[in-house]
PDB file of C-alpha atoms in Angstrom:
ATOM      1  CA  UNK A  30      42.021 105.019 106.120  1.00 86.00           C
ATOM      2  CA  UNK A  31      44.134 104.477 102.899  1.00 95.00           C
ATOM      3  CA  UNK A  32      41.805 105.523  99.833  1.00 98.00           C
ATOM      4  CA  UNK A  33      41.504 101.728  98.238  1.00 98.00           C
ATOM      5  CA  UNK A  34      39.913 100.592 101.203  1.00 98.00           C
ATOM      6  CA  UNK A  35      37.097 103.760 101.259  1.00 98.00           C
ATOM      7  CA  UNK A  36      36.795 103.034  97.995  1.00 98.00           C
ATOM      8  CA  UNK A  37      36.279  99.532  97.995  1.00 97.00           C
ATOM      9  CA  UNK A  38      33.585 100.161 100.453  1.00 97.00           C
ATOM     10  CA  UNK A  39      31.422 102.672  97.965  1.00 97.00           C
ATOM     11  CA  UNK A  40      28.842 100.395  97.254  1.00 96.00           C
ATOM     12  CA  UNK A  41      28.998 100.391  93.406  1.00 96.00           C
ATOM     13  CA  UNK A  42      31.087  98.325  91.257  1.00 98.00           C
ATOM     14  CA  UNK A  43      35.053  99.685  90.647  1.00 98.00           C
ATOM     15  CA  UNK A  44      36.661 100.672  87.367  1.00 98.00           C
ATOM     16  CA  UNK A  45      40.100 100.274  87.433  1.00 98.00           C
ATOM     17  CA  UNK A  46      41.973 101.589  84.290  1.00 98.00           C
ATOM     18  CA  UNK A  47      45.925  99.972  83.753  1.00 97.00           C
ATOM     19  CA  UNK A  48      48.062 102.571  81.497  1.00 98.00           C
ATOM     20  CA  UNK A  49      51.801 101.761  81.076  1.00 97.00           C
ATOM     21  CA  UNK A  50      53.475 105.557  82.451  1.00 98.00           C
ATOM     22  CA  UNK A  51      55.248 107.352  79.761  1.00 98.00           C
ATOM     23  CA  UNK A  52      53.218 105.802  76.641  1.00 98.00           C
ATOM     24  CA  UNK A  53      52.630 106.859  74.458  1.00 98.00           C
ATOM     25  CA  UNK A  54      54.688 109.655  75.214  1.00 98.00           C
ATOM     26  CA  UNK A  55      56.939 110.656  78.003  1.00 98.00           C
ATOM     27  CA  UNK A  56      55.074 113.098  79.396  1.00 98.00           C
ATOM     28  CA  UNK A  57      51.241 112.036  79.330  1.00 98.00           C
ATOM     29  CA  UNK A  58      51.057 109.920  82.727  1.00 97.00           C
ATOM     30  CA  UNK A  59      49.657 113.097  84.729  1.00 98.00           C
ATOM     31  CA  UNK A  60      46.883 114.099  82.159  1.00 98.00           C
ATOM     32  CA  UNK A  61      45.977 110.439  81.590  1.00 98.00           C
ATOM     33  CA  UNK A  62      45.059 110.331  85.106  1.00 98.00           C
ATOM     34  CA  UNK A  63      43.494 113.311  85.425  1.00 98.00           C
ATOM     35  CA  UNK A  64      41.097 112.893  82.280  1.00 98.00           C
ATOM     36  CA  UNK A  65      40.492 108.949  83.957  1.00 98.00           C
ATOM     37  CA  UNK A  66      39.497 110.363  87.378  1.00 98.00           C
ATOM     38  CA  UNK A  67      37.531 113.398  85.685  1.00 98.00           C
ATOM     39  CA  UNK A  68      35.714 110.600  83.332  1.00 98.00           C
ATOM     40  CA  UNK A  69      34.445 108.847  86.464  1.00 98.00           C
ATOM     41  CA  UNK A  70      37.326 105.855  86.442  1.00 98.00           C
ATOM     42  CA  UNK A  71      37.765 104.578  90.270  1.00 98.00           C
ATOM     43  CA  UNK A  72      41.059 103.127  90.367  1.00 98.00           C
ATOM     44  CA  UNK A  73      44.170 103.539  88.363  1.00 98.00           C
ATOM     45  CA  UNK A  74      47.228 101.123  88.306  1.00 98.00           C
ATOM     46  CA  UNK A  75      50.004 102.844  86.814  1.00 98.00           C
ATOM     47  CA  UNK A  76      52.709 100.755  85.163  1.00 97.00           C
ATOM     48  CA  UNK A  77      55.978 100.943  86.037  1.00 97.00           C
ATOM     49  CA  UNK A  78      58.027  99.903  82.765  1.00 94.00           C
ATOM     50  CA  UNK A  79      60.224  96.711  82.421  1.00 86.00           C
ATOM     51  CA  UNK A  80      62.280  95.240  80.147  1.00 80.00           C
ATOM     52  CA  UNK A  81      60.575  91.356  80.847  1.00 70.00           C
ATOM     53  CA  UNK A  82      57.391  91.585  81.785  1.00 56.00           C
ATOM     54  CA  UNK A  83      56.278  88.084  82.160  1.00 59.00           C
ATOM     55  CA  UNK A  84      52.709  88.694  83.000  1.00 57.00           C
ATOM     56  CA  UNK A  85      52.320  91.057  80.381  1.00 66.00           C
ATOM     57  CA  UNK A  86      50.579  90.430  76.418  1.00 77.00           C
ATOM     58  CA  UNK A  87      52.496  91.603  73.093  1.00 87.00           C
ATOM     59  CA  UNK A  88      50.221  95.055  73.771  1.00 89.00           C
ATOM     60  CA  UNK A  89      51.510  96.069  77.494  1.00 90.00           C
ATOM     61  CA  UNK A  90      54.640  94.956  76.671  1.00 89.00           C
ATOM     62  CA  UNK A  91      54.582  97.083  73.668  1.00 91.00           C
ATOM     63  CA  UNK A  92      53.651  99.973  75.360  1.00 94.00           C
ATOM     64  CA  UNK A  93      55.956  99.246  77.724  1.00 93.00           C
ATOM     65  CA  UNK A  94      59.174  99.116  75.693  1.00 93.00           C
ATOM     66  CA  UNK A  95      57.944 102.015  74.127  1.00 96.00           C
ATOM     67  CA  UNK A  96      58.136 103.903  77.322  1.00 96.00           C
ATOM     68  CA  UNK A  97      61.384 102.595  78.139  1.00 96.00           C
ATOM     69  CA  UNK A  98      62.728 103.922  74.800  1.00 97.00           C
ATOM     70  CA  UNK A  99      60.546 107.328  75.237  1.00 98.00           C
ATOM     71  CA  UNK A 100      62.907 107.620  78.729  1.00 98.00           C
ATOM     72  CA  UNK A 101      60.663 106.805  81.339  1.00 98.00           C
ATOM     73  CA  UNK A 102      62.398 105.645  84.267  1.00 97.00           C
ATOM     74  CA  UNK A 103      61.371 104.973  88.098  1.00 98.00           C
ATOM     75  CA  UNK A 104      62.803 108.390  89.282  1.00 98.00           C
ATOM     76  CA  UNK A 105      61.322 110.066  86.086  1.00 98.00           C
ATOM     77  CA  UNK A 106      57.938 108.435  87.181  1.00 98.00           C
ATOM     78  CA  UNK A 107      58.031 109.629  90.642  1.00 98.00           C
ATOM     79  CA  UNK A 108      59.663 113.406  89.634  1.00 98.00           C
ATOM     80  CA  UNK A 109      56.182 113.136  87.128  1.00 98.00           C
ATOM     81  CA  UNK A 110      53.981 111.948  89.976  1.00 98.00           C
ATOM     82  CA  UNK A 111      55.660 114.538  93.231  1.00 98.00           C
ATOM     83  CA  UNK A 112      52.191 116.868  92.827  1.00 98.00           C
ATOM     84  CA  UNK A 113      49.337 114.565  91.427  1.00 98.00           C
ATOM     85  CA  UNK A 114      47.717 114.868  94.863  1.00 98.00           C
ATOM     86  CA  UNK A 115      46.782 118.716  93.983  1.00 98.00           C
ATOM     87  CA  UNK A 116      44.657 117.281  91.587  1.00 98.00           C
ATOM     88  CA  UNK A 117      43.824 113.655  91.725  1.00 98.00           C
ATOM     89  CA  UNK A 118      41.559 111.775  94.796  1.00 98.00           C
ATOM     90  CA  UNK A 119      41.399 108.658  93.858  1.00 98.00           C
ATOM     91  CA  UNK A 120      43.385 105.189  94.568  1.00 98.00           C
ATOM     92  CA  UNK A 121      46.724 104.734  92.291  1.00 98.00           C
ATOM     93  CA  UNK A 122      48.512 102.050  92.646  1.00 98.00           C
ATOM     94  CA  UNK A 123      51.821 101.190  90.795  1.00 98.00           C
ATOM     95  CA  UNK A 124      52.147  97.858  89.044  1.00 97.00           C
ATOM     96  CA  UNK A 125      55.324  96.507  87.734  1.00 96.00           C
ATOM     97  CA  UNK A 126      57.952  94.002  88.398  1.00 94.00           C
ATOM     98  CA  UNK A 127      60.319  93.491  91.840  1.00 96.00           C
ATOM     99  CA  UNK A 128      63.320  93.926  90.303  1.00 94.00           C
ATOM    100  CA  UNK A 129      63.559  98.168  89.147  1.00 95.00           C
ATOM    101  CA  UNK A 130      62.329  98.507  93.104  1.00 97.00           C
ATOM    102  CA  UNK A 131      64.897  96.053  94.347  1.00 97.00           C
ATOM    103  CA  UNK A 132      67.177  98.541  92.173  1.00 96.00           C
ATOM    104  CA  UNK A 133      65.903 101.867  93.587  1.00 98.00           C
ATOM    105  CA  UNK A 134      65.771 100.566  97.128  1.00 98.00           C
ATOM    106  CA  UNK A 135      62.517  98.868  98.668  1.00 98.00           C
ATOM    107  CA  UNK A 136      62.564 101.475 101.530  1.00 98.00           C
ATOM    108  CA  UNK A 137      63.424 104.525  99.017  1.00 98.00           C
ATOM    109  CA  UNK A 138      60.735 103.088  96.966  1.00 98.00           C
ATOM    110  CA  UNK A 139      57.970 102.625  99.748  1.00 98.00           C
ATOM    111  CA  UNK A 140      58.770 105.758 101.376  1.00 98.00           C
ATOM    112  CA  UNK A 141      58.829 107.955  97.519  1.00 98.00           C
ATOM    113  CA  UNK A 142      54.927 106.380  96.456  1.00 98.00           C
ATOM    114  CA  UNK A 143      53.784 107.608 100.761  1.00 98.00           C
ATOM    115  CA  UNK A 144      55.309 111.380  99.966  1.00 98.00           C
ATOM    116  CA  UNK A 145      53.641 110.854  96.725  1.00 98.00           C
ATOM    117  CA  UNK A 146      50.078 109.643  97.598  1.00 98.00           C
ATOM    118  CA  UNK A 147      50.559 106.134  95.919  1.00 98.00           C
ATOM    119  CA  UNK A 148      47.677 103.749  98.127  1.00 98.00           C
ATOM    120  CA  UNK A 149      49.152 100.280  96.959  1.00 98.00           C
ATOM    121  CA  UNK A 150      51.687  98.261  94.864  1.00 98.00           C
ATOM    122  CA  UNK A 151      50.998  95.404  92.368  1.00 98.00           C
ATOM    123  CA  UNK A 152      54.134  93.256  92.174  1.00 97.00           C
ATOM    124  CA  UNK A 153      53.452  89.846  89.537  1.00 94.00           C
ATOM    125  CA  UNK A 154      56.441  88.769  90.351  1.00 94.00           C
ATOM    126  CA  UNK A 155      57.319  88.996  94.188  1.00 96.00           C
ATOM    127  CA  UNK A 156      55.579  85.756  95.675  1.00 96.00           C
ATOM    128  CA  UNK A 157      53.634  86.193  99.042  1.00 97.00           C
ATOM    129  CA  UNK A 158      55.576  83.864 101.039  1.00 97.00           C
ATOM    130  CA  UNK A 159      58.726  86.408 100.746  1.00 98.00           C
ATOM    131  CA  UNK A 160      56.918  89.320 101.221  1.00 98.00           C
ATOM    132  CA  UNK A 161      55.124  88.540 104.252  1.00 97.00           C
ATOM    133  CA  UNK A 162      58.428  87.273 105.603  1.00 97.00           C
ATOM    134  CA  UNK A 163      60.472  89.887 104.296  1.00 98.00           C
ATOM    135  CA  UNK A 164      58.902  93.197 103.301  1.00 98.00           C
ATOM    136  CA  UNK A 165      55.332  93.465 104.812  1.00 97.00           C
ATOM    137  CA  UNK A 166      56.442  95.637 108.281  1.00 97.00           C
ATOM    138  CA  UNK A 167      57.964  98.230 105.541  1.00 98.00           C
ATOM    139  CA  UNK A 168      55.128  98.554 103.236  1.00 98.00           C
ATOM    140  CA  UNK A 169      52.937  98.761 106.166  1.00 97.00           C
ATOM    141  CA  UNK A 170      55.821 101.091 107.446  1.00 98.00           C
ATOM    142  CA  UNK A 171      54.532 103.344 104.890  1.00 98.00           C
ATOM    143  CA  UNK A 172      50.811 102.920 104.243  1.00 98.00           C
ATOM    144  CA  UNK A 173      51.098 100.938 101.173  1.00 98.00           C
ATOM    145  CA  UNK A 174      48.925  98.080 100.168  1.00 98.00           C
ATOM    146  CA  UNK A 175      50.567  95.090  98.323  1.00 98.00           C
ATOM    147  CA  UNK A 176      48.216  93.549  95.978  1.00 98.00           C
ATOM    148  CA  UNK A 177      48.600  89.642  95.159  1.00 98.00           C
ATOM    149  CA  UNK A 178      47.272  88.041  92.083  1.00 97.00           C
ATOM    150  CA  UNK A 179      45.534  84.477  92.488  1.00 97.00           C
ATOM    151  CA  UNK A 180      44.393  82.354  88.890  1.00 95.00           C
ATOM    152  CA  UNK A 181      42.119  79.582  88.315  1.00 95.00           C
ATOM    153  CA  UNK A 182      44.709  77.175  89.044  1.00 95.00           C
ATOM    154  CA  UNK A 183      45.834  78.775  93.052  1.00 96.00           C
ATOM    155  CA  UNK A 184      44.736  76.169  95.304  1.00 97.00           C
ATOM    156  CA  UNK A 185      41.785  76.758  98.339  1.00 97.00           C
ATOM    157  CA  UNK A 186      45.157  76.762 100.755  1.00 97.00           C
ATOM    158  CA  UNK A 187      47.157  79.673  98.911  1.00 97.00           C
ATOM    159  CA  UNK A 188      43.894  81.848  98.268  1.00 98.00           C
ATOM    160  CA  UNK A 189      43.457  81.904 102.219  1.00 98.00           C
ATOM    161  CA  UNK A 190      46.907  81.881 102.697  1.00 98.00           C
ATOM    162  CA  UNK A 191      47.049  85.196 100.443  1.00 98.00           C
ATOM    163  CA  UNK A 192      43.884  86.605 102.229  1.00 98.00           C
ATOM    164  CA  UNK A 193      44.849  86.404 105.537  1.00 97.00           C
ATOM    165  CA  UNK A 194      48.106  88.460 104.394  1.00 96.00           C
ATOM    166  CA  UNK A 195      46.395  91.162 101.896  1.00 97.00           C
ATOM    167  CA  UNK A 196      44.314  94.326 103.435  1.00 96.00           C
ATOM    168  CA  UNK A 197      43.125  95.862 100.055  1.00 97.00           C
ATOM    169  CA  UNK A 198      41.243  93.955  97.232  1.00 98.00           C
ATOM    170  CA  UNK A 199      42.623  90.693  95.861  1.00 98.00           C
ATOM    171  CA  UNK A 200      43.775  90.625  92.242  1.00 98.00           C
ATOM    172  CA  UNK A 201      41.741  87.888  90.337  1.00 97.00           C
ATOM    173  CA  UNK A 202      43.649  86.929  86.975  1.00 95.00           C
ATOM    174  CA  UNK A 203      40.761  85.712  84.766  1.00 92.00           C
ATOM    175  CA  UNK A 204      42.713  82.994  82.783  1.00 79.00           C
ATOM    176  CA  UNK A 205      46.218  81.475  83.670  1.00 65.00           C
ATOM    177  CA  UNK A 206      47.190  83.220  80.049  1.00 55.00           C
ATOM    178  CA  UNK A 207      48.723  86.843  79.621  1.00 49.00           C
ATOM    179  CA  UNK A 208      46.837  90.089  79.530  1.00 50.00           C
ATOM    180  CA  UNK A 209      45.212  90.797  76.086  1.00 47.00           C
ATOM    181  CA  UNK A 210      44.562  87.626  74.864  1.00 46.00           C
ATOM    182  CA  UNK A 211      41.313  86.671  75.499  1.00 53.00           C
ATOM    183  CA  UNK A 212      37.556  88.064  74.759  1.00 59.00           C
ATOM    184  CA  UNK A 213      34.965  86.987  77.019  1.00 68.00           C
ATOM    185  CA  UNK A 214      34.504  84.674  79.013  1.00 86.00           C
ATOM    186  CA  UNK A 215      33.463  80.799  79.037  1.00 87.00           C
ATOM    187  CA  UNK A 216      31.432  78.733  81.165  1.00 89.00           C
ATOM    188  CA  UNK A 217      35.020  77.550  83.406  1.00 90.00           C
ATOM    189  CA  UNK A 218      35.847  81.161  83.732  1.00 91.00           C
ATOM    190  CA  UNK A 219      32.375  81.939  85.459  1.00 90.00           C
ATOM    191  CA  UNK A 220      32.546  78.755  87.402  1.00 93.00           C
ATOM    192  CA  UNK A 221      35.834  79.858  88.736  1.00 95.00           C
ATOM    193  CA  UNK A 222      34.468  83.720  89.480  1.00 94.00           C
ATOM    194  CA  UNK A 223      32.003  81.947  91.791  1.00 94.00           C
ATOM    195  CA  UNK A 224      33.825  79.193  93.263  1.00 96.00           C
ATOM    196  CA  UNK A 225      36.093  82.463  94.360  1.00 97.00           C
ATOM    197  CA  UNK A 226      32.912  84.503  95.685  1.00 95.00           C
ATOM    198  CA  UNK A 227      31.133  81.716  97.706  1.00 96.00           C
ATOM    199  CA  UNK A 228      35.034  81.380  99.593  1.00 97.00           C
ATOM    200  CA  UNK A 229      33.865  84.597 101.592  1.00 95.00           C
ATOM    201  CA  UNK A 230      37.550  86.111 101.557  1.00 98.00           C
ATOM    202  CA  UNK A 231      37.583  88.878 103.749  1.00 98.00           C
ATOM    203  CA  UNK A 232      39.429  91.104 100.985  1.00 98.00           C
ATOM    204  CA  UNK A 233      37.014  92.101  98.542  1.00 98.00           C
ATOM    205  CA  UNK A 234      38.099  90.363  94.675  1.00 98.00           C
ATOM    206  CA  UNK A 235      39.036  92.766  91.426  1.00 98.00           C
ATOM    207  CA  UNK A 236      39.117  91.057  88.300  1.00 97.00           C
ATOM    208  CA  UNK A 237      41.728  91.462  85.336  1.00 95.00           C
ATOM    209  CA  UNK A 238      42.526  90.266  82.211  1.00 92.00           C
ATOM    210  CA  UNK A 239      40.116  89.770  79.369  1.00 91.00           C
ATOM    211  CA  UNK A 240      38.230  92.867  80.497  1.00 94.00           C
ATOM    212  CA  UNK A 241      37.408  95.086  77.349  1.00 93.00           C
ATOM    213  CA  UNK A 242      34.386  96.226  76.938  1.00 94.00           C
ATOM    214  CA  UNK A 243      30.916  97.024  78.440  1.00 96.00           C
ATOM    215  CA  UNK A 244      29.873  93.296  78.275  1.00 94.00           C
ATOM    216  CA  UNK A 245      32.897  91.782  79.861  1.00 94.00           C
ATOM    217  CA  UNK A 246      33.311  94.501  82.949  1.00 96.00           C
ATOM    218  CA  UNK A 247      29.488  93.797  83.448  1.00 95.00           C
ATOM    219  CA  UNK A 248      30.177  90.067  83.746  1.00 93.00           C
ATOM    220  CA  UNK A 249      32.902  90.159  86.021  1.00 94.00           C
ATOM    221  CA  UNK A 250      31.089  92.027  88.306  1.00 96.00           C
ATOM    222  CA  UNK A 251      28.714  90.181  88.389  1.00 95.00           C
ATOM    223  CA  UNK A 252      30.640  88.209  90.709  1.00 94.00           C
ATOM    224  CA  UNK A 253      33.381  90.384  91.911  1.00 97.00           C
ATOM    225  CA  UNK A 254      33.809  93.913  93.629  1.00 98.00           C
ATOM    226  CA  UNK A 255      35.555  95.254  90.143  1.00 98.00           C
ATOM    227  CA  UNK A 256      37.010  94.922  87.142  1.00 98.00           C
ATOM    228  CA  UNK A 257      40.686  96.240  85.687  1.00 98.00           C
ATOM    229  CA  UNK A 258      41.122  96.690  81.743  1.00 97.00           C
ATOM    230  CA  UNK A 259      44.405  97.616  80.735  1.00 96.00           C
ATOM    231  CA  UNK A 260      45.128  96.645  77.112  1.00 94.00           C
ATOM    232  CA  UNK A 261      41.855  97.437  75.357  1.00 95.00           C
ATOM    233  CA  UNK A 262      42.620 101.214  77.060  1.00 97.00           C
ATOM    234  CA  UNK A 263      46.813 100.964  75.636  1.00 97.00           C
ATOM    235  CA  UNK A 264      45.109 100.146  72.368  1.00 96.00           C
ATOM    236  CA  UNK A 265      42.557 103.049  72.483  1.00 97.00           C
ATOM    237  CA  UNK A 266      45.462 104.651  73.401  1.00 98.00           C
ATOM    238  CA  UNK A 267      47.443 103.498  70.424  1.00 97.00           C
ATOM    239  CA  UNK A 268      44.718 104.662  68.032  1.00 97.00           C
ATOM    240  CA  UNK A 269      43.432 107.446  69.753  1.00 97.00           C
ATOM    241  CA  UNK A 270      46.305 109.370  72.128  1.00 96.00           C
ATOM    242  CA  UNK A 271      45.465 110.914  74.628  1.00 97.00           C
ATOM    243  CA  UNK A 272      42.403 113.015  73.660  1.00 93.00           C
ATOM    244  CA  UNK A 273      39.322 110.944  73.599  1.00 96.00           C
ATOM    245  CA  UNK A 274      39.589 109.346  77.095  1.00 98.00           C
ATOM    246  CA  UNK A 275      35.959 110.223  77.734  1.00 97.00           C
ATOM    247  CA  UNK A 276      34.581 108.307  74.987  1.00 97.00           C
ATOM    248  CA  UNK A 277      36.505 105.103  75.699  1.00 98.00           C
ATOM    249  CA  UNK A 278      35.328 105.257  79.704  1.00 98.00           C
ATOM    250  CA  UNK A 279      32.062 105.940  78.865  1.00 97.00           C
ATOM    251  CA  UNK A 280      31.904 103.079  76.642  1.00 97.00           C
ATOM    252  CA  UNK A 281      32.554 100.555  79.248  1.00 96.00           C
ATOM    253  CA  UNK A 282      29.777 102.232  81.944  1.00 87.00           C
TER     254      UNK A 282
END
């Protein structure tokens, strides 16, 4: 069984930390990931830097064009990534845009993240319709979970639609705005949380965006399966490096 789907059924609430590989230097993906998983993190999404990240607030995409400039590349990610089995258990998943995978090769890709041990793929950009007609047989080819994203403003027909395609956890944006920009969350934001868990999807929900802090993760699982914070970790990261991972985790749980 691919590892998000024993994880997802653990029956406590998932952590899922975002990072942006090769920030904030080249070479820190594979301790960031350790000192996550040793720290009690569930789930990581490792970002796969792009030039135009559309999805992604002024502190992803600064992390993100810092990793670009710091040399971090898809091959340079994967030659980084070859042994993180030896040491690592949990789910990782890569997240980043269609276009350096269309570049590298959707089969090189798929079949580089199933010698690896990646579980799944986040892709903001590549809209259901297209994969399930085009690339679903070879990421199922190769074990690989594609994510989808859904927002407050999906319809009841596309969130079904999206279910009946996914076999992993469904990607719950929080807001229809960009990571980072928002703290907490408002009456319409927990209306829409519920309206989502009283659908009964048969893929279990994960909710991003706006999650940065103990308060927030707490109040999206309230009504979802997990949460994902990825800025408020690139800023401790910012701040901090790489060396006080433990105290931001702990902070949140």
């Amino acid at each position: 069984m691919n590892r998000i789907n024993q994880k997802l059924q653990e029956t406590k609430k998932i952590l899922s930390i975002y990072f942006s590989a090769g920030y904030p230097n080249l070479n820190d993906s594979v301790q960031i990931i350790q000192d996550l998983e040793k720290n009690g993190v569930d789930m990581i999404e490792i970002g796969l830097p792009f030039s135009d990240p559309l999805a992604d607030g002024p502190t992803i995409q600064a992390s993100s064009t810092q990793a670009l400039h710091n040399g971090m590349t898809t091959q340079v990610l994967f030659d980084q990534l070859k042994d993180i089995r030896k040491t690592v258990s949990i789910p990782l998943v890569i997240m980043g845009y269609f276009n350096p995978m269309l570049q590298f090769g959707i089969e090189n890709f798929c079949q580089k993240c199933a010698e690896i041990g990646i579980d799944g793929l986040i892709i903001p950009d590549l809209p259901v319709d297209v994969y399930a007609d085009e690339y679903k047989a070879t990421f199922e080819k190769y074990g690989l979970k594609n994510i989808f994203l859904i927002t407050p403003q999906t319809s009841d027909e596309r969130i079904h639609f999206i279910d009946s395609v996914s076999d992993g956890f469904i990607y719950m944006v929080s807001s229809a705005s960009v990571t980072g920009s928002q703290s907490g969350f408002g009456s319409a934001q927990e209306e829409y949380f519920k309206r989502i868990a009283d659908m009964n999807l048969k893929n279990p929900q994960v909710i991003g965006f706006g999650i940065n802090n103990k308060e927030t993760f707490n109040q999206a699982t309230q009504f979802a399966k997990g949460a994902i914070i990825g800025s408020a970790f690139i800023q401790h990261l910012t701040e901090n490096g790489i060396g006080k991972i433990e105290k931001f985790v702990k902070a949140i749980r």
